[in-house]
Short mmCIF file of C-alpha atoms in Angstrom, two decimals:
data_model
loop_
_atom_site.label_atom_id
_atom_site.label_comp_id
_atom_site.label_asym_id
_atom_site.label_seq_id
_atom_site.Cartn_x
_atom_site.Cartn_y
_atom_site.Cartn_z
CA MET A 46 -43.95 30.37 111.93
CA ALA A 47 -42.28 29.72 108.63
CA LYS A 48 -43.74 27.06 106.17
CA VAL A 49 -41.44 24.98 104.63
CA ALA A 50 -41.55 22.74 101.57
CA ILE A 51 -39.32 19.49 100.96
CA THR A 52 -38.70 18.23 97.99
CA LEU A 53 -38.36 14.20 98.44
CA GLY A 54 -35.40 14.14 95.49
CA ASP A 55 -34.65 10.89 93.44
CA PRO A 56 -37.25 8.36 94.33
CA ARG A 57 -34.47 5.50 93.94
CA GLY A 58 -32.56 7.63 96.27
CA ILE A 59 -31.55 8.23 100.05
CA GLY A 60 -34.14 10.89 100.04
CA PRO A 61 -37.46 9.72 101.04
CA GLU A 62 -35.88 7.82 103.58
CA VAL A 63 -33.51 10.96 105.19
CA VAL A 64 -36.86 13.13 105.06
CA LYS A 65 -38.89 10.55 106.61
CA MET A 66 -36.49 9.82 109.45
CA VAL A 67 -35.90 13.68 109.97
CA LEU A 68 -39.75 13.80 110.31
CA ALA A 69 -39.92 11.55 112.77
CA GLU A 70 -38.04 13.76 114.97
CA PRO A 71 -39.26 16.00 117.49
CA PRO A 72 -41.06 18.71 115.82
CA MET A 73 -38.64 21.92 114.77
CA GLY A 74 -41.44 24.32 114.70
CA GLY A 75 -42.97 25.60 111.86
CA GLU A 76 -45.01 23.71 109.14
CA LEU A 77 -43.51 21.53 107.09
CA VAL A 78 -44.78 19.77 103.83
CA VAL A 79 -43.42 17.35 101.58
CA ILE A 80 -43.25 17.00 97.77
CA GLY A 81 -42.58 13.81 95.83
CA PRO A 82 -44.06 11.06 93.99
CA ASP A 83 -47.79 10.00 95.34
CA GLU A 84 -46.82 6.73 96.89
CA LEU A 85 -44.00 8.21 99.08
CA VAL A 86 -45.61 11.25 99.94
CA GLU A 87 -48.41 9.04 101.44
CA GLU A 88 -45.67 7.30 103.68
CA MET A 89 -44.83 11.09 105.45
CA PRO A 90 -46.18 11.89 109.12
CA VAL A 91 -46.79 15.71 107.52
CA GLU A 92 -49.23 17.03 104.33
CA GLY A 93 -47.56 16.36 101.49
CA ILE A 94 -48.37 16.90 97.49
CA GLY A 95 -48.20 14.38 95.13
CA ILE A 96 -46.67 15.27 91.51
CA GLY A 97 -47.03 11.58 90.24
CA SER A 98 -46.75 8.20 90.73
CA LEU A 99 -43.66 5.46 90.78
CA GLU A 100 -45.35 3.65 88.17
CA GLU A 101 -44.53 6.59 85.93
CA ALA A 102 -40.90 6.31 86.39
CA ARG A 103 -41.18 2.23 86.17
CA ASP A 104 -39.57 1.11 82.88
CA GLU A 105 -41.14 -2.26 81.90
CA THR A 106 -39.28 -2.96 79.17
CA ALA A 107 -35.65 -2.35 80.67
CA PRO A 108 -34.20 -5.44 82.14
CA ILE A 109 -33.92 -5.17 86.11
CA SER A 110 -29.84 -5.71 85.92
CA SER A 111 -29.68 -2.16 83.55
CA VAL A 112 -30.95 -0.37 87.19
CA PRO A 113 -27.86 0.79 89.06
CA THR A 114 -29.14 -0.80 92.26
CA VAL A 115 -25.77 -2.14 93.17
CA ASP A 116 -24.50 1.42 93.99
CA PRO A 117 -25.25 2.07 97.88
CA PHE A 118 -26.49 5.55 96.83
CA PHE A 119 -29.84 3.65 95.38
CA SER A 120 -32.11 2.30 98.25
CA THR A 121 -34.05 -0.95 98.99
CA ARG A 122 -37.03 0.34 97.41
CA ALA A 123 -35.06 0.47 93.69
CA LYS A 124 -34.34 -3.48 94.07
CA SER A 125 -37.63 -3.98 94.98
CA PHE A 126 -39.62 -1.44 92.44
CA PRO A 127 -36.85 -1.16 89.55
CA LEU A 128 -37.63 2.68 88.29
CA SER A 129 -36.19 3.96 84.84
CA ILE A 130 -33.87 6.38 85.24
CA ALA A 131 -35.56 9.02 83.01
CA GLY A 132 -38.65 8.45 84.79
CA SER A 133 -36.84 9.09 88.69
CA GLY A 134 -35.27 12.33 87.34
CA LEU A 135 -38.80 13.81 85.98
CA LEU A 136 -40.28 12.79 89.52
CA ALA A 137 -37.42 14.70 91.21
CA GLY A 138 -37.49 17.32 88.67
CA ARG A 139 -41.46 18.28 88.89
CA ALA A 140 -41.06 18.06 92.42
CA VAL A 141 -38.24 20.72 92.41
CA GLU A 142 -40.55 22.90 90.09
CA CYS A 143 -43.69 22.55 92.49
CA ALA A 144 -41.53 23.74 95.33
CA ALA A 145 -40.06 26.77 93.71
CA ARG A 146 -43.51 27.60 92.06
CA LEU A 147 -45.10 27.68 95.63
CA ALA A 148 -41.89 29.87 97.20
CA MET A 149 -42.64 32.37 94.81
CA GLU A 150 -46.54 32.62 94.93
CA GLY A 151 -45.48 32.88 98.90
CA GLU A 152 -47.18 30.10 99.60
CA VAL A 153 -44.02 28.93 101.21
CA ASP A 154 -41.57 30.66 103.31
CA ALA A 155 -38.65 28.77 102.17
CA ILE A 156 -38.00 25.34 100.41
CA VAL A 157 -35.39 22.19 101.03
CA THR A 158 -33.78 19.78 98.59
CA ALA A 159 -33.33 16.12 99.21
CA PRO A 160 -30.69 15.17 96.91
CA ALA A 161 -31.08 14.35 93.03
CA ASP A 162 -29.34 11.93 90.54
CA LYS A 163 -27.86 14.45 87.98
CA TYR A 164 -27.73 12.35 85.12
CA ALA A 165 -31.27 11.18 85.68
CA LEU A 166 -32.48 14.96 85.39
CA ASN A 167 -30.77 15.29 82.11
CA LEU A 168 -31.98 12.39 81.41
CA ALA A 169 -35.63 13.55 82.04
CA GLY A 170 -34.99 16.93 80.35
CA TYR A 171 -33.87 19.07 83.03
CA LYS A 172 -30.55 19.89 81.64
CA TYR A 173 -29.16 21.57 84.73
CA PRO A 174 -25.41 20.45 86.47
CA GLY A 175 -27.24 20.89 89.78
CA HIS A 176 -30.19 22.20 91.95
CA THR A 177 -28.41 25.63 91.99
CA GLU A 178 -28.74 26.50 88.58
CA PHE A 179 -31.88 24.65 88.45
CA LEU A 180 -33.52 26.88 90.97
CA ALA A 181 -31.85 29.73 89.41
CA ASP A 182 -33.53 29.40 85.95
CA LEU A 183 -36.80 28.96 87.60
CA ALA A 184 -36.51 32.34 89.45
CA GLY A 185 -35.89 33.89 86.46
CA GLY A 186 -31.82 33.86 85.81
CA PRO A 187 -30.37 35.99 88.69
CA ASP A 188 -26.77 35.49 89.67
CA VAL A 189 -26.52 33.24 92.70
CA ALA A 190 -23.71 30.96 94.50
CA MET A 191 -23.42 27.88 96.35
CA MET A 192 -22.86 28.07 99.37
CA LEU A 193 -21.64 25.08 101.96
CA LEU A 194 -22.22 26.20 105.94
CA ALA A 195 -21.02 24.40 109.21
CA GLU A 196 -20.45 26.21 112.56
CA ARG A 197 -16.97 27.47 111.83
CA LEU A 198 -16.60 27.45 108.17
CA ARG A 199 -18.29 28.93 105.10
CA VAL A 200 -17.42 28.19 101.88
CA VAL A 201 -18.66 29.51 98.39
CA LEU A 202 -17.86 27.74 95.01
CA VAL A 203 -16.88 29.76 92.03
CA THR A 204 -17.22 27.01 89.90
CA THR A 205 -19.77 23.92 90.29
CA HIS A 206 -20.15 20.46 88.38
CA ILE A 207 -17.84 20.93 85.25
CA PRO A 208 -14.89 18.95 84.40
CA LEU A 209 -12.22 19.80 86.04
CA ARG A 210 -10.04 20.65 82.46
CA ASP A 211 -12.55 23.09 82.16
CA VAL A 212 -11.65 25.13 85.60
CA PRO A 213 -9.14 27.14 84.40
CA GLN A 214 -11.27 28.33 81.35
CA ALA A 215 -14.39 28.81 83.01
CA LEU A 216 -12.56 31.12 86.21
CA THR A 217 -12.34 34.34 85.06
CA ILE A 218 -12.07 37.63 87.14
CA ARG A 219 -15.49 38.68 86.16
CA LYS A 220 -16.77 35.33 87.61
CA ILE A 221 -14.90 35.30 90.58
CA VAL A 222 -16.30 39.08 91.37
CA SER A 223 -19.84 38.38 90.63
CA VAL A 224 -19.84 35.20 92.95
CA GLY A 225 -18.36 37.47 95.63
CA GLU A 226 -20.86 40.40 95.07
CA VAL A 227 -23.34 37.79 95.63
CA CYS A 228 -21.92 36.42 98.54
CA ARG A 229 -21.01 39.97 100.09
CA ARG A 230 -24.64 40.91 99.50
CA ALA A 231 -26.33 37.91 100.86
CA PHE A 232 -23.95 38.09 104.35
CA ARG A 233 -24.96 41.77 104.55
CA LYS A 234 -28.92 40.81 103.82
CA ARG A 235 -29.30 37.25 105.63
CA PHE A 236 -26.19 37.36 108.48
CA GLY A 237 -26.18 40.63 109.32
CA ILE A 238 -22.51 41.01 108.58
CA ALA A 239 -21.98 44.29 107.04
CA GLU A 240 -18.26 44.07 105.83
CA PRO A 241 -17.73 40.20 105.36
CA ARG A 242 -14.37 39.45 105.20
CA LEU A 243 -13.75 37.61 101.99
CA ALA A 244 -11.02 35.24 101.38
CA LEU A 245 -10.10 33.57 97.71
CA CYS A 246 -8.44 29.86 97.50
CA ALA A 247 -5.64 29.88 95.30
CA LEU A 248 -6.35 27.83 92.03
CA ASN A 249 -2.52 26.19 92.13
CA PRO A 250 -0.54 24.53 94.62
CA HIS A 251 1.43 27.11 96.81
CA ALA A 252 -0.88 29.89 95.05
CA GLY A 253 1.07 29.57 91.86
CA ASP A 254 4.68 29.98 93.69
CA SER A 255 5.32 33.09 91.13
CA GLY A 256 4.57 31.36 88.17
CA LEU A 257 6.19 28.14 88.43
CA PHE A 258 3.27 26.43 89.09
CA GLY A 259 0.77 28.45 86.89
CA SER A 260 -0.36 31.83 86.10
CA GLU A 261 -4.31 31.87 86.99
CA ASP A 262 -3.36 32.76 90.62
CA ALA A 263 -1.51 35.76 89.62
CA LYS A 264 -3.71 36.90 86.76
CA ILE A 265 -6.81 36.26 87.57
CA ILE A 266 -7.37 35.44 91.25
CA ARG A 267 -4.94 38.48 92.58
CA PRO A 268 -6.98 41.06 90.23
CA ALA A 269 -10.38 39.72 91.17
CA ALA A 270 -9.52 39.57 95.27
CA GLU A 271 -8.42 43.31 94.53
CA GLU A 272 -11.41 44.36 92.77
CA LEU A 273 -13.48 42.36 95.90
CA GLY A 274 -11.36 44.07 98.46
CA ALA A 275 -11.23 40.29 99.67
CA HIS A 276 -7.86 38.51 100.65
CA GLY A 277 -5.70 36.28 98.67
CA PRO A 278 -4.84 34.03 96.38
CA ILE A 279 -4.10 32.03 99.31
CA SER A 280 -3.05 28.50 99.07
CA ALA A 281 -5.95 25.65 99.44
CA ASP A 282 -3.60 24.28 102.43
CA THR A 283 -3.95 27.04 104.64
CA VAL A 284 -7.26 28.91 103.76
CA PHE A 285 -9.98 27.22 105.26
CA VAL A 286 -8.13 26.44 108.92
CA ARG A 287 -7.50 30.03 108.81
CA CYS A 288 -11.01 30.66 107.81
CA MET A 289 -12.06 27.79 110.41
CA LYS A 290 -9.90 30.31 113.04
CA GLY A 291 -11.95 33.09 112.44
CA GLU A 292 -9.96 34.90 110.00
CA PHE A 293 -12.29 35.37 107.48
CA ASP A 294 -16.21 34.89 106.95
CA ALA A 295 -16.63 32.89 103.88
CA VAL A 296 -13.70 31.33 101.66
CA LEU A 297 -14.03 31.66 97.68
CA ALA A 298 -12.86 28.11 96.06
CA PRO A 299 -12.27 28.19 92.60
CA TYR A 300 -13.47 24.21 92.00
CA HIS A 301 -16.28 22.09 93.60
CA ASP A 302 -13.99 19.46 95.02
CA VAL A 303 -11.35 21.78 96.86
CA GLY A 304 -14.32 23.48 98.41
CA MET A 305 -16.38 20.32 98.95
CA THR A 306 -13.56 18.40 100.48
CA ALA A 307 -12.64 21.34 102.81
CA ILE A 308 -16.52 21.34 104.34
CA LYS A 309 -17.22 17.48 104.30
CA VAL A 310 -13.91 17.28 106.37
CA ALA A 311 -14.72 19.86 108.77
CA ALA A 312 -18.40 19.26 109.18
CA PHE A 313 -19.33 15.84 107.45
CA GLY A 314 -22.91 15.16 108.11
CA ARG A 315 -23.71 19.15 109.78
CA ALA A 316 -23.05 21.17 106.76
CA VAL A 317 -25.73 22.63 104.63
CA ASN A 318 -25.69 23.82 101.11
CA ILE A 319 -27.29 26.83 100.50
CA THR A 320 -28.31 29.07 97.42
CA LEU A 321 -27.21 32.39 97.55
CA GLY A 322 -29.06 35.36 95.63
CA LEU A 323 -32.62 33.62 95.30
#
């Protein structure tokens, strides 16, 4: 039976609550271990590893009004026990480090991460745009890709958490091919798909419409598709529907929101994020 480590995420957020709710459901099989702040681990109905106390994340000098408790992302716990943003990021980051170490030492077979606040992680010194890059660094820097997976749709992000204005510069032939190759290897090894059918989502409306709406699709995405043996560029307004109908095994999305919007409209609350390549 598999042993899975679950990080509780930001102690101000929904992670601890969601994990506790999941653990209250009938057992899924296998062994689970939770990792997070000492007090929150003690509340969980399974074995846990504490990585520090909530007191470490408390900021006695900051006025309560400075803690973003009005945002519905943050739980009622943050209102009753104000935590500093950086302190919360420190505890969330420690949990990820602990889980990754257990996985690489063979103590657990897989890890699941509850939501973490990227701003808090950065304030705590974890200078990553998200879990994907954080885990890749802890694993020694392999090529990785962020895939969103649902019953009828798989979406792989070519670029992740960067400003929209930076996407055209980050979207290179080499980057697209690298992500496609990571995807293809993972599909063969983990999903048993010998010849994955990949589609490349266009960057511009109508895939640039022969250069009328931009040249990136013709100059970058099409050559990358040819090198990968993939389909594309295909307009965003059709490629995800075609994938859901079974024409492709996965869509490579050029930027975060076009891919995330598609997967969440298709399967909100049922999709999972898998880091390919680790």
